[in-house]
Structures are given as structure tokens and as C-alpha cells.
Coordinates of C-alpha atoms in Angstrom, one line a residue:
M121 CA 0.2 -0.1 0.0
G122 CA 1.3 3.6 -0.8
R123 CA 0.7 6.5 1.3
L124 CA -2.6 6.4 3.1
I125 CA -4.8 9.2 2.0
L126 CA -7.2 10.7 5.3
A127 CA -10.1 12.8 6.0
V128 CA -10.6 14.2 9.4
F129 CA -14.2 14.7 10.5
G130 CA -13.8 17.3 13.5
A131 CA -11.0 19.3 14.1
G132 CA -11.4 19.6 17.8
R133 CA -8.6 18.7 20.4
A134 CA -9.1 14.7 19.6
G135 CA -9.2 15.3 15.9
S136 CA -5.8 17.5 16.0
I137 CA -4.0 14.7 18.1
H138 CA -5.0 11.8 15.6
A139 CA -4.2 13.9 12.4
R140 CA -0.9 14.8 13.6
N141 CA -0.1 11.3 14.8
A142 CA -1.2 10.0 11.4
V143 CA 1.1 12.3 9.4
M144 CA 3.9 11.6 12.1
T145 CA 3.9 7.9 10.9
G146 CA 5.1 8.9 7.8
R147 CA 2.7 6.7 6.0
A148 CA -0.3 9.1 5.6
E149 CA -1.4 12.5 4.8
I150 CA -4.6 14.6 5.4
K151 CA -6.5 15.5 2.4
W152 CA -9.7 17.0 3.7
I153 CA -10.8 18.4 7.0
V154 CA -14.5 18.5 8.0
D155 CA -15.6 20.6 10.5
A156 CA -18.9 22.7 11.8
V157 CA -16.5 25.5 12.1
P158 CA -14.4 26.2 9.2
N159 CA -12.0 28.2 11.0
N160 CA -11.0 25.3 13.3
G161 CA -10.3 23.1 10.2
R162 CA -8.0 25.8 8.8
K163 CA -6.3 26.2 11.9
L164 CA -5.5 22.2 12.0
S165 CA -4.8 22.6 8.3
D166 CA -2.0 25.1 8.9
E167 CA -0.5 22.8 11.6
L168 CA 0.0 19.9 9.0
P169 CA 2.9 19.5 6.5
S170 CA 0.8 19.9 3.8
Q171 CA -2.4 21.8 3.6
A172 CA -5.7 20.2 3.7
K173 CA -9.1 21.1 1.9
V174 CA -11.4 22.2 4.5
V175 CA -15.2 21.9 4.1
K176 CA -18.2 22.3 6.6
F177 CA -20.7 19.8 7.4
G178 CA -23.3 19.8 4.8
D179 CA -20.7 20.1 2.0
H180 CA -19.0 16.9 2.8
D181 CA -20.5 14.8 0.2
Q182 CA -17.4 15.7 -1.8
V183 CA -15.0 14.1 0.9
L184 CA -17.4 10.8 0.5
Q185 CA -17.1 10.8 -3.2
D186 CA -13.5 11.4 -3.5
K187 CA -12.1 8.0 -4.2
S188 CA -8.4 8.7 -3.5
V189 CA -9.5 8.7 0.3
N190 CA -8.7 5.5 1.9
A191 CA -9.8 6.0 5.5
V192 CA -11.4 8.7 7.9
I193 CA -10.8 9.6 11.4
V194 CA -14.3 10.6 13.1
T195 CA -13.9 12.9 16.2
V196 CA -17.2 14.8 15.7
P197 CA -19.5 15.1 18.8
S198 CA -20.7 11.7 20.1
L199 CA -24.4 12.4 18.8
M200 CA -23.3 12.5 15.3
H201 CA -21.1 9.5 15.3
E202 CA -23.7 7.1 14.0
E203 CA -24.4 9.1 10.8
V204 CA -20.8 9.9 9.9
I205 CA -19.6 6.3 10.4
K206 CA -22.3 4.8 8.2
G207 CA -22.0 7.5 5.4
C208 CA -18.1 6.7 5.6
L209 CA -18.5 3.1 5.4
K210 CA -20.9 3.1 2.7
A211 CA -18.7 5.4 0.6
G212 CA -15.7 2.7 1.0
K213 CA -14.0 4.2 3.5
A214 CA -12.2 2.6 6.4
V215 CA -13.1 4.2 9.8
F216 CA -11.4 5.0 13.0
C217 CA -13.9 6.7 15.5
E218 CA -13.5 8.1 18.9
K219 CA -15.4 6.4 21.7
P220 CA -18.0 6.0 22.3
L221 CA -18.5 4.4 18.9
T222 CA -22.3 5.3 19.0
L223 CA -24.6 5.7 21.8
D224 CA -26.4 2.6 21.9
S225 CA -25.7 -1.1 21.4
L226 CA -28.0 -1.8 18.5
S227 CA -26.5 1.1 16.4
T228 CA -23.2 -0.1 17.4
K229 CA -23.7 -3.6 16.2
E230 CA -25.4 -2.2 13.0
C231 CA -22.2 -0.1 12.1
F232 CA -20.0 -3.2 12.5
E233 CA -22.4 -5.2 10.5
L234 CA -22.0 -2.6 7.8
S235 CA -18.3 -2.6 8.0
Q236 CA -18.2 -6.4 7.3
A237 CA -20.6 -5.9 4.6
N238 CA -18.4 -3.3 2.7
G239 CA -15.3 -4.8 3.5
K240 CA -13.5 -1.9 5.4
P241 CA -12.3 -1.8 8.8
L242 CA -14.0 -0.1 11.6
I243 CA -12.1 0.8 15.0
C244 CA -13.4 2.3 18.2
G245 CA -10.7 4.5 19.9
F246 CA -10.3 2.9 23.0
N247 CA -6.7 4.0 23.2
R248 CA -5.5 2.8 26.5
R249 CA -5.3 -0.6 25.3
F250 CA -2.1 0.9 23.5
D251 CA -0.5 2.3 26.4
P252 CA 2.9 0.6 26.9
T253 CA 2.1 0.2 30.8
V254 CA -1.4 -1.3 30.2
R255 CA 0.1 -3.4 27.5
S256 CA 2.8 -4.7 29.9
I257 CA 0.2 -5.8 32.5
H258 CA -2.3 -7.3 30.0
D259 CA 0.8 -9.3 28.6
Q260 CA 1.7 -10.5 32.2
V261 CA -1.7 -11.5 33.2
Q262 CA -2.0 -13.3 30.1
R263 CA 1.3 -15.2 30.6
G264 CA 0.2 -16.1 34.3
T265 CA 2.5 -14.1 36.1
L266 CA -0.1 -13.2 38.8
G267 CA -1.5 -16.6 38.9
Q268 CA -5.2 -16.6 39.4
I269 CA -6.7 -13.3 39.1
K270 CA -9.2 -12.3 41.9
S271 CA -9.7 -8.6 41.6
I272 CA -9.3 -5.6 39.4
K273 CA -9.4 -2.0 40.6
I274 CA -9.5 1.2 38.5
C275 CA -9.4 4.9 39.6
S276 CA -10.0 7.2 36.9
R277 CA -10.5 10.9 37.7
D278 CA -10.6 14.0 35.3
P279 CA -8.6 17.2 36.1
E280 CA -11.6 19.4 35.2
Y281 CA -15.3 19.1 34.9
P282 CA -16.8 19.0 31.4
T283 CA -19.3 22.0 30.3
G284 CA -22.9 21.2 30.7
E285 CA -23.0 21.4 27.1
Y286 CA -20.4 18.8 26.5
A287 CA -22.2 16.6 29.2
K288 CA -25.5 17.0 27.3
S289 CA -24.1 15.6 24.0
S290 CA -21.7 13.4 25.2
G291 CA -23.9 10.3 26.0
G292 CA -23.4 10.4 29.6
I293 CA -20.2 9.5 32.0
F294 CA -20.6 5.9 31.6
K295 CA -20.4 5.9 27.7
D296 CA -18.1 8.8 27.5
A297 CA -15.8 8.4 30.3
C298 CA -16.1 5.1 32.2
C299 CA -16.2 3.2 28.8
H300 CA -12.4 3.1 28.5
D301 CA -12.0 1.6 32.1
I302 CA -14.9 -1.0 31.5
D303 CA -12.9 -1.7 28.2
I304 CA -9.5 -2.2 29.9
I305 CA -10.8 -4.4 32.6
C306 CA -12.5 -6.7 29.9
Y307 CA -9.4 -6.5 27.9
I308 CA -7.2 -7.6 30.6
L309 CA -9.3 -10.3 31.6
K310 CA -10.6 -11.7 28.2
E311 CA -14.2 -11.9 29.4
F312 CA -17.4 -9.8 30.0
P313 CA -18.9 -9.1 33.4
E314 CA -22.0 -11.3 34.2
T315 CA -23.6 -8.8 36.8
V316 CA -23.2 -4.9 36.8
Y317 CA -23.9 -2.5 39.6
A318 CA -23.2 1.1 39.9
I319 CA -24.2 4.1 42.0
G320 CA -23.7 7.8 41.0
H321 CA -24.3 11.5 42.0
A322 CA -23.9 14.9 40.3
F323 CA -22.1 17.6 42.6
N324 CA -21.7 19.9 39.7
P325 CA -25.0 21.6 39.2
D326 CA -24.4 22.2 35.3
I327 CA -23.8 18.4 35.0
A328 CA -27.1 17.7 37.3
S329 CA -29.1 19.9 35.2
V330 CA -28.7 17.4 32.1
G331 CA -29.4 14.5 34.0
D332 CA -25.9 13.1 34.2
Y333 CA -23.3 12.4 37.2
D334 CA -19.8 13.4 38.0
Q335 CA -19.2 10.9 40.5
V336 CA -19.9 7.3 39.7
F337 CA -18.6 3.8 41.4
I338 CA -19.3 0.7 39.4
V339 CA -18.8 -3.1 40.7
M340 CA -18.7 -6.0 38.0
K341 CA -18.7 -9.8 38.8
F342 CA -17.2 -11.9 36.3
P343 CA -17.7 -15.6 35.1
S344 CA -14.2 -16.5 36.5
G345 CA -15.0 -15.2 40.0
V346 CA -13.1 -11.9 39.4
N347 CA -14.2 -8.8 40.9
A348 CA -13.8 -5.5 39.5
S349 CA -14.4 -1.7 40.6
I350 CA -14.1 1.5 38.9
D351 CA -14.0 5.1 40.9
M352 CA -14.5 7.6 38.3
N353 CA -14.8 11.2 39.0
R354 CA -14.9 14.0 36.3
K355 CA -12.8 16.5 38.7
A356 CA -9.5 16.2 40.8
V357 CA -7.9 19.5 41.8
Y358 CA -4.5 17.7 42.0
G359 CA -4.6 16.4 38.2
Y360 CA -5.2 13.7 35.8
D361 CA -5.4 10.7 38.1
Q362 CA -5.5 7.2 36.4
R363 CA -4.5 4.3 38.5
L364 CA -4.7 0.4 37.9
E365 CA -4.5 -2.4 40.0
V366 CA -4.6 -6.0 39.3
F367 CA -4.5 -8.5 42.1
G368 CA -3.9 -12.3 41.8
S369 CA -2.6 -15.4 43.7
K370 CA 0.9 -14.9 43.2
G371 CA 1.1 -11.1 43.4
M372 CA 0.0 -7.9 42.1
L373 CA 0.6 -5.5 39.2
Q374 CA -0.1 -1.7 39.5
E375 CA 0.0 1.3 37.1
G376 CA 0.6 4.6 38.7
N377 CA 0.2 8.5 37.7
L378 CA 2.2 10.2 35.2
R379 CA 4.3 13.5 36.2
P380 CA 6.1 15.9 34.1
T381 CA 9.3 14.7 35.6
A382 CA 10.3 11.7 38.1
T383 CA 12.3 14.3 40.4
I384 CA 11.5 13.9 44.2
L385 CA 12.9 16.8 46.6
N386 CA 13.6 16.0 50.2
T387 CA 14.2 19.0 52.5
S388 CA 13.5 20.0 56.1
D389 CA 10.2 20.9 55.1
G390 CA 9.4 17.6 53.7
E391 CA 9.0 15.9 50.4
R392 CA 7.9 17.4 47.2
Q393 CA 7.7 16.4 43.5
D394 CA 5.7 17.6 40.4
S395 CA 2.0 17.8 40.4
L396 CA 0.2 14.9 38.3
V397 CA -0.3 15.8 34.3
V398 CA -3.4 17.4 33.5
Q399 CA -4.1 16.6 29.9
F400 CA -5.1 13.3 28.6
S401 CA -2.9 14.1 25.4
D402 CA 0.1 14.0 27.7
R403 CA -1.0 11.2 29.9
Y404 CA -1.7 8.8 27.0
K405 CA 0.5 10.5 24.5
D406 CA 2.4 7.0 23.5
A407 CA -1.1 5.2 23.4
Y408 CA -2.8 7.8 20.9
R409 CA 0.6 7.2 18.7
N410 CA 0.5 3.7 18.8
E411 CA -3.1 3.4 18.4
M412 CA -3.0 5.5 15.0
D413 CA 0.1 3.4 13.6
H414 CA -2.2 0.3 14.4
F415 CA -5.3 2.0 12.5
I416 CA -2.8 2.1 9.5
D417 CA -1.5 -1.3 9.9
V418 CA -5.1 -2.7 9.9
I419 CA -5.7 -0.9 6.6
A420 CA -2.6 -1.9 5.0
G421 CA -3.6 -5.6 5.9
Q422 CA -0.6 -6.1 8.0
R423 CA -2.4 -7.2 11.3
D424 CA -5.9 -7.8 12.5
S425 CA -7.6 -4.9 14.6
L426 CA -6.9 -5.3 18.2
V427 CA -10.3 -3.8 19.2
T428 CA -13.3 -5.7 17.7
G429 CA -16.7 -5.2 16.8
K430 CA -17.9 -7.9 19.7
Q431 CA -15.8 -6.0 22.1
T432 CA -17.0 -2.6 21.5
E433 CA -20.4 -3.6 21.3
A434 CA -19.9 -5.3 24.7
V435 CA -18.6 -2.3 26.3
I436 CA -21.4 0.0 25.2
K437 CA -23.9 -2.9 26.7
I438 CA -22.2 -2.7 29.8
A439 CA -22.2 1.2 30.2
E440 CA -25.9 1.0 29.1
A441 CA -26.4 -1.5 32.2
C442 CA -24.7 0.8 34.6
L443 CA -26.8 3.6 33.7
Q444 CA -29.9 1.2 34.3
S445 CA -28.4 0.2 37.6
V446 CA -27.9 3.6 39.0
E447 CA -31.3 4.6 38.0
T448 CA -33.1 1.8 39.5
G449 CA -30.6 1.0 42.5
Q450 CA -30.6 -2.8 41.3
A451 CA -27.6 -4.8 40.0
V452 CA -28.2 -5.8 36.2
K453 CA -27.6 -9.4 35.0
M454 CA -25.9 -9.0 31.5
D455 CA -26.9 -10.7 28.3
Y456 CA -24.7 -10.5 25.3
S457 CA -26.5 -12.6 23.1

């Protein structure tokens, strides 16, 4: 395969990250940028080695009709994902889409069925699978380093509240944020939970006003007997708090937080070190790069997708079960049929 020709739908933070990483591989170039605000698209185009054509939504049929475009990166608001994904697949383009792929499990399944029917890859952006530390933990668990796995704990806290407008269009905390943590747990264990229970609360009035939550706790029971928990909060004043612990009969594996430097200062006043990083783009910089490199490998036929349709659909089903549980106060028995 020659150089990959890409179009980017959505020129916000995520779109900019993926576009730059695609170009950095040396195997792709961005030909088109589609955004509701053309100035955003032009700003991203100016950051790229070669100028991309910028069009707004409503005028993007010319992008879909461009047969030179091999693939599309979709980072538009979550409410728009399904429409854009299906349009791109029908036009014969491979698709990489930020999470959540769609806002319900049925439409997620439909998208992957369309991908299969058209013979074009569709990958959901579960970038944490591509984080070197997470991958190391996954590989050691699969090799049996920890023996019988008994529990997994994830602490996942963002540095700042999203706006009420973002929360309104995001699909909610479970689908928008917790989906990463749900995916990582299932990825490490190679199984899906049989029972899900969740509780939550909205401390932020803007988030409460749209019926969403900013603090949730999820407990999952797996067929193997493993218990897993996720502690997720939309705001931690001290930075981007991302921790993972896997406990087994032979020991424990942990992933800690990332700081700008590992320097620790000890004086008569005590111990000091750098605060945690505050940007997801810094915390998962390597993961984002590896993820885009993987997408290009899949398109080139060099490897199978690490993120399958079955896995993506299961994650959204689990997120739906979390919402059902927090609203009813009852545990939910899962059905993946």
C-alpha cells in the first residue's frame, strides 16, 4: 500500500491529536478536514505539513465521493458518530472513530455489520489498550505472572469538569468516560462481566441539570469469579488521576500516575514532587501514537484489529447496564446474545 490518504471529521482536540499522529507515521497524509466551524479546520490544516482542503458539514459529500481517500478519522460530537460512520463506510472508507462509537449497542452492532458488508475496517478509539504500561500488565496477566486473578481496581479522575453543553451531547459519563475503564478491565481479563452494579451522584449543578453524573462507582462480577471496581470522578483538583491495580494469587501489578518529571525533592520541609499531568493528550501520548499506527497497519492488511466489533458492542452494553443500575438501584444481569 502506498501513502494513506485520510479525511478528518472534527477538528477539535481529539481530531488534531489523531491527524498529527497519522502524519507522524510517515505513511499517511490528510487531504480533507470537515468541521462545523471552518476556522477550526483551517487552523488544523495550517499545523500539518501539507495543506488540507477544509469543508463544513453539509458540504462533505465531496469528501465521501473522493475515491482517493482511503480512510476517515471521526472525532465529531458523540451524537453525530453513527451518521458519519455509516456514511463513510457506505462510501467505501475505512473508519477510525473516537469512543463511544455510537450511543447505544444496537447502532454499534449495525455499524460493524456495515463494516463487514463493505469490507472496510471500523475501529473504536479505545486508546488505553495501546498504552505501554497497560499492555505490559495485559501481557503479564495472560502469561500467568499473577496466577489466578482475583480482583481489578481502577481509579479514573479527570482534572476538570466538562461543560454542561458537552455533558449533554456526550452520551453520559458511563458511555463517554467509564467506557475506557470498562474496556481495559475486559481486555485484561479476556471476558465480560455477568453482573453489573453502579451508583452515582452529580455534585456539579451544570452536569446535574442535564441528568448526568460526575461521580460514579461501578462493581462488576465476572464468570471467572473476578471482582472489578471503577471509581470515576469528573474533577480532581490535583491533576489527571489514572491508576490501575490487578491482584492475583501470586502477586499484584500496578499502573501509577504520570508526572512531568520523576524528580523528588527532600528537605527539612518535607518531600515534594511535580504535580500530576493535567492533559489526557500528555498522559496517553504514546497510546495515541501507537493506536493510529495500528489503524494504518490494519488498513494495510498487516495485522488484524486489536479492537473488535464484539468487544466494542459489549462495552457499550455494559455502560448501558451501569446507567440502568444507577437509575433503578439494582444490579443488572448481563445478556450479550
